[in-house]
Short mmCIF file of C-alpha atoms and ligand atoms in Angstrom, two decimals:
data_model
loop_
_atom_site.label_atom_id
_atom_site.label_comp_id
_atom_site.label_asym_id
_atom_site.label_seq_id
_atom_site.Cartn_x
_atom_site.Cartn_y
_atom_site.Cartn_z
CA UNK E 24 105.55 87.45 125.91
CA UNK E 25 102.92 89.94 124.77
CA UNK E 26 100.07 87.54 124.09
CA UNK E 27 97.72 90.27 122.89
CA UNK E 28 100.13 91.38 120.19
CA UNK E 29 100.95 87.78 119.26
CA UNK E 30 97.37 87.00 118.26
CA UNK E 31 95.80 90.30 117.31
CA UNK E 32 96.01 90.36 113.53
CA UNK E 33 94.69 86.84 112.96
CA UNK E 34 91.97 87.39 115.55
CA UNK E 35 90.91 90.56 113.79
CA UNK E 36 90.85 88.69 110.47
CA UNK E 37 88.68 85.97 111.97
CA UNK E 38 86.30 88.51 113.51
CA UNK E 39 86.04 90.46 110.26
CA UNK E 40 85.37 87.27 108.31
CA UNK E 41 82.69 86.17 110.79
CA UNK E 42 80.93 89.52 110.59
CA UNK E 43 81.11 89.64 106.78
CA UNK E 44 83.42 92.66 106.66
CA UNK E 45 85.34 92.96 103.40
CA UNK E 46 89.07 93.38 103.90
CA UNK E 47 91.65 94.58 101.40
CA UNK E 48 95.42 94.19 101.48
CA UNK E 49 97.68 96.11 99.14
CA UNK E 50 100.86 94.20 98.35
CA UNK E 51 104.17 96.03 98.12
CA UNK E 52 107.07 94.16 96.56
CA UNK E 53 110.33 95.69 97.89
CA UNK E 54 112.04 94.61 94.66
CA UNK E 55 109.81 97.00 92.69
CA UNK E 56 109.31 99.77 95.25
CA UNK E 57 111.22 102.94 96.02
CA UNK E 58 110.76 103.85 99.70
CA UNK E 59 111.14 107.51 98.72
CA UNK E 60 107.83 107.20 96.83
CA UNK E 61 105.94 105.80 99.84
CA UNK E 62 103.88 108.91 100.63
CA UNK E 63 102.74 109.31 97.03
CA UNK E 64 101.96 105.56 96.89
CA UNK E 65 99.91 105.68 100.09
CA UNK E 66 97.80 108.51 98.70
CA UNK E 67 96.66 106.48 95.71
CA UNK E 68 95.74 103.18 97.37
CA UNK E 69 92.04 102.66 98.14
CA UNK E 70 90.58 104.23 101.26
CA UNK E 71 89.12 100.88 102.28
CA UNK E 72 92.59 99.29 102.52
CA UNK E 73 92.84 97.36 105.78
CA UNK E 74 96.35 95.84 105.55
CA UNK E 75 99.64 96.34 103.80
CA UNK E 76 101.43 93.17 102.75
CA UNK E 77 105.16 93.37 102.02
CA UNK E 78 107.05 90.69 100.14
CA UNK E 79 107.85 89.11 96.83
CA UNK E 80 109.35 86.13 95.10
CA UNK E 81 112.75 87.68 94.45
CA UNK E 82 113.55 90.37 97.01
CA UNK E 83 117.17 91.34 97.67
CA UNK E 84 118.28 90.51 101.20
CA UNK E 85 117.83 93.49 103.58
CA UNK E 86 115.46 95.38 101.23
CA UNK E 87 112.35 94.62 103.29
CA UNK E 88 112.94 96.57 106.52
CA UNK E 89 113.36 99.92 104.74
CA UNK E 90 110.21 99.32 102.70
CA UNK E 91 108.22 98.52 105.84
CA UNK E 92 109.54 101.60 107.64
CA UNK E 93 108.57 103.83 104.72
CA UNK E 94 104.96 102.58 104.92
CA UNK E 95 104.44 103.12 108.66
CA UNK E 96 102.76 106.50 108.24
CA UNK E 97 99.72 104.69 106.79
CA UNK E 98 98.84 103.49 110.28
CA UNK E 99 97.82 100.08 108.90
CA UNK E 100 98.92 96.64 110.04
CA UNK E 101 101.98 95.59 108.03
CA UNK E 102 102.17 91.87 107.31
CA UNK E 103 105.13 90.16 105.68
CA UNK E 104 104.33 87.93 102.73
CA UNK E 105 107.77 86.47 102.18
CA UNK E 106 108.99 84.48 99.23
CA UNK E 107 112.04 83.51 101.26
CA UNK E 108 112.91 83.35 104.94
CA UNK E 109 115.58 86.03 104.47
CA UNK E 110 112.78 88.62 104.07
CA UNK E 111 111.84 88.35 107.76
CA UNK E 112 112.20 91.58 109.76
CA UNK E 113 110.88 92.80 113.10
CA UNK E 114 110.02 96.09 111.40
CA UNK E 115 106.65 94.52 110.45
CA UNK E 116 103.77 93.45 112.71
CA UNK E 117 103.17 89.91 111.50
CA UNK E 118 104.21 87.31 108.96
CA UNK E 119 102.08 85.03 106.86
CA UNK E 120 103.92 81.80 107.67
CA UNK E 121 103.31 80.21 104.32
CA UNK E 122 103.20 76.53 103.44
CA UNK E 123 102.78 75.89 99.74
CA UNK E 124 100.22 73.10 100.07
CA UNK E 125 99.38 73.12 96.36
CA UNK E 126 102.83 71.81 95.51
CA UNK E 127 105.06 68.91 96.42
CA UNK E 128 108.37 70.69 96.93
CA UNK E 129 109.54 69.97 100.49
CA UNK E 130 111.60 73.17 100.51
CA UNK E 131 108.31 75.16 100.51
CA UNK E 132 106.36 72.77 102.72
CA UNK E 133 108.85 72.58 105.61
CA UNK E 134 112.35 73.61 104.46
CA UNK E 135 111.93 77.38 104.43
CA UNK E 136 109.86 77.12 107.59
CA UNK E 137 112.72 75.36 109.40
CA UNK E 138 115.18 77.98 108.21
CA UNK E 139 112.90 80.73 109.57
CA UNK E 140 112.91 79.41 113.13
CA UNK E 141 116.27 80.81 114.22
CA UNK E 142 114.89 84.30 113.50
CA UNK E 143 111.32 83.77 114.65
CA UNK E 144 112.11 82.25 118.03
CA UNK E 145 113.56 85.65 119.09
CA UNK E 146 111.19 87.79 117.06
CA UNK E 147 108.31 90.11 117.92
CA UNK E 148 106.44 89.16 114.73
CA UNK E 149 103.00 87.61 115.05
CA UNK E 150 103.23 84.31 113.18
CA UNK E 151 100.14 83.43 111.14
CA UNK E 152 100.15 79.85 109.81
CA UNK E 153 98.87 80.22 106.26
CA UNK E 154 97.92 77.59 103.71
CA UNK E 155 99.17 78.94 100.40
CA UNK E 156 97.55 77.42 97.31
CA UNK E 157 98.82 78.38 93.87
CA UNK E 158 96.04 78.28 91.28
CA UNK E 159 96.66 78.48 87.53
CA UNK E 160 96.30 82.13 86.51
CA UNK E 161 96.81 81.55 82.80
CA UNK E 162 100.48 82.43 82.69
CA UNK E 163 103.74 81.30 84.26
CA UNK E 164 103.83 82.81 87.75
CA UNK E 165 106.93 83.83 89.67
CA UNK E 166 105.74 81.54 92.48
CA UNK E 167 105.69 78.51 90.17
CA UNK E 168 109.09 79.39 88.73
CA UNK E 169 110.83 80.05 92.04
CA UNK E 170 109.26 77.14 93.93
CA UNK E 171 109.47 74.70 91.02
CA UNK E 172 105.89 73.62 91.63
CA UNK E 173 102.83 73.36 89.44
CA UNK E 174 99.70 75.40 90.02
CA UNK E 175 96.39 73.66 90.64
CA UNK E 176 94.03 73.78 87.66
CA UNK E 177 91.12 76.24 87.74
CA UNK E 178 89.03 73.43 86.21
CA UNK E 179 89.30 71.04 89.11
CA UNK E 180 87.37 72.64 91.94
CA UNK E 181 87.29 69.43 94.00
CA UNK E 182 91.07 69.21 94.11
CA UNK E 183 91.42 72.78 95.37
CA UNK E 184 88.82 72.11 98.07
CA UNK E 185 90.63 68.90 99.06
CA UNK E 186 93.94 70.73 99.48
CA UNK E 187 92.34 73.61 101.42
CA UNK E 188 90.60 71.22 103.80
CA UNK E 189 93.77 69.18 104.31
CA UNK E 190 95.56 72.41 105.21
CA UNK E 191 92.84 73.28 107.72
CA UNK E 192 93.21 69.86 109.34
CA UNK E 193 96.99 70.44 109.45
CA UNK E 194 96.38 73.56 111.55
CA UNK E 195 96.44 76.46 109.10
CA UNK E 196 94.78 79.61 110.49
CA UNK E 197 93.88 81.04 107.09
CA UNK E 198 93.84 79.95 103.44
CA UNK E 199 95.31 82.03 100.62
CA UNK E 200 94.18 81.24 97.06
CA UNK E 201 96.87 82.73 94.80
CA UNK E 202 96.57 83.04 91.03
CA UNK E 203 100.03 84.64 90.92
CA UNK E 204 101.06 88.26 90.66
CA UNK E 205 100.03 89.60 87.28
CA UNK E 206 97.79 86.61 86.57
CA UNK E 207 95.76 86.79 83.38
CA UNK E 208 92.83 85.09 85.13
CA UNK E 209 92.05 85.67 88.81
CA UNK E 210 90.81 82.74 90.88
CA UNK E 211 87.37 81.75 89.57
CA UNK E 212 84.37 82.53 91.81
CA UNK E 213 83.35 78.86 91.64
CA UNK E 214 86.61 77.93 93.37
CA UNK E 215 86.29 80.70 95.95
CA UNK E 216 82.72 79.72 96.87
CA UNK E 217 83.52 76.00 97.07
CA UNK E 218 86.51 76.57 99.34
CA UNK E 219 84.51 79.08 101.42
CA UNK E 220 81.80 76.46 101.94
CA UNK E 221 84.29 73.78 102.99
CA UNK E 222 86.55 75.58 105.46
CA UNK E 223 85.94 77.70 108.54
CA UNK E 224 89.02 79.89 108.26
CA UNK E 225 89.51 83.39 106.83
CA UNK E 226 89.87 83.14 103.05
CA UNK E 227 92.44 85.34 101.30
CA UNK E 228 92.35 85.65 97.50
CA UNK E 229 94.83 87.39 95.21
CA UNK E 230 96.49 87.47 91.84
CA UNK E 231 95.29 89.28 88.72
CA UNK E 232 92.57 91.37 90.41
CA UNK E 233 92.53 94.74 88.64
CA UNK E 234 89.00 96.15 88.72
CA UNK E 235 86.14 96.95 91.07
CA UNK E 236 84.06 94.35 89.21
CA UNK E 237 86.65 91.63 89.82
CA UNK E 238 86.81 92.64 93.48
CA UNK E 239 83.03 92.41 93.81
CA UNK E 240 82.99 89.00 92.13
CA UNK E 241 85.58 87.66 94.55
CA UNK E 242 83.92 89.15 97.65
CA UNK E 243 80.49 87.94 96.56
CA UNK E 244 81.91 84.43 96.11
CA UNK E 245 83.10 84.44 99.72
CA UNK E 246 86.60 85.92 99.82
CA UNK E 247 87.22 87.68 103.14
CA UNK E 248 90.40 89.52 102.24
CA UNK E 249 91.57 90.43 98.75
CA UNK E 250 95.19 91.12 97.85
CA UNK E 251 96.07 93.55 95.06
CA UNK E 252 99.57 94.51 94.00
CA UNK E 253 100.40 94.96 90.34
CA UNK E 254 97.59 97.39 89.56
CA UNK E 255 99.00 99.90 92.03
CA UNK E 256 102.59 99.40 90.88
CA UNK E 257 101.64 100.36 87.34
CA UNK E 258 99.72 103.55 88.19
CA UNK E 259 97.00 102.48 85.77
CA UNK E 260 93.98 101.75 87.91
C1 1GP A 311 100.36 88.26 94.38
O1 1GP A 311 98.14 87.95 95.08
C2 1GP A 311 99.13 88.89 94.94
O2 1GP A 311 101.00 87.49 95.32
C3 1GP A 311 98.73 90.10 94.14
O3 1GP A 311 98.63 89.83 92.76
O4 1GP A 311 100.01 91.61 91.73
O5 1GP A 311 98.29 90.40 90.38
O6 1GP A 311 97.60 92.03 92.15
P1 1GP A 311 98.61 91.04 91.71
#
């Protein structure tokens, strides 16, 4: 086993978080992406992009590998962000191994994870245990619809902190606060700063971030890595 490769992306995330470096992942949803447009797409994403995430809530089986291959010329780490275990492919470098700790649907707490093992046990992917917390973004998110779970309220900071800490004690290596793709309201800075103060893991924040000002707000509150998707799909940034 190549131990270096197995741990490199999460170790780099931890180091970047500890040194206060701001990281940025651009999310590509294979369901909404034409691999033939990859070069044009890569030209218009921000220069400070540190990762490409690939995944979505409703991706056709076998669509992911071609998308990943089309993005390789960027020379960035490619991390799967799968809505379903059938999106796993060795074409990528790593997978956010998500557990939807904000919800109570066993399929997304341990069911999908079990189904992923027959692939992962023979895979070259770096597996990154990730606590995934869905936060109310002001509209119905695809995550809520597909997983049949409810988002945590933006008004109850203590509950979000409780869930994030429980996930850390369960062994998560990073925490992802998700307002949902296309959220009307990104995760509030009060939530980001409270979670940042409680946990000692890299903190990923995404959903509804469209502007430099929103990015700054989230970084200033303590986010280590921001995820942006929709704004680059729509060509309107
Ligand atoms: C969704 O957090 C990501 O999973 C990105 O959200 O598409 O709203 O940027 P947006």
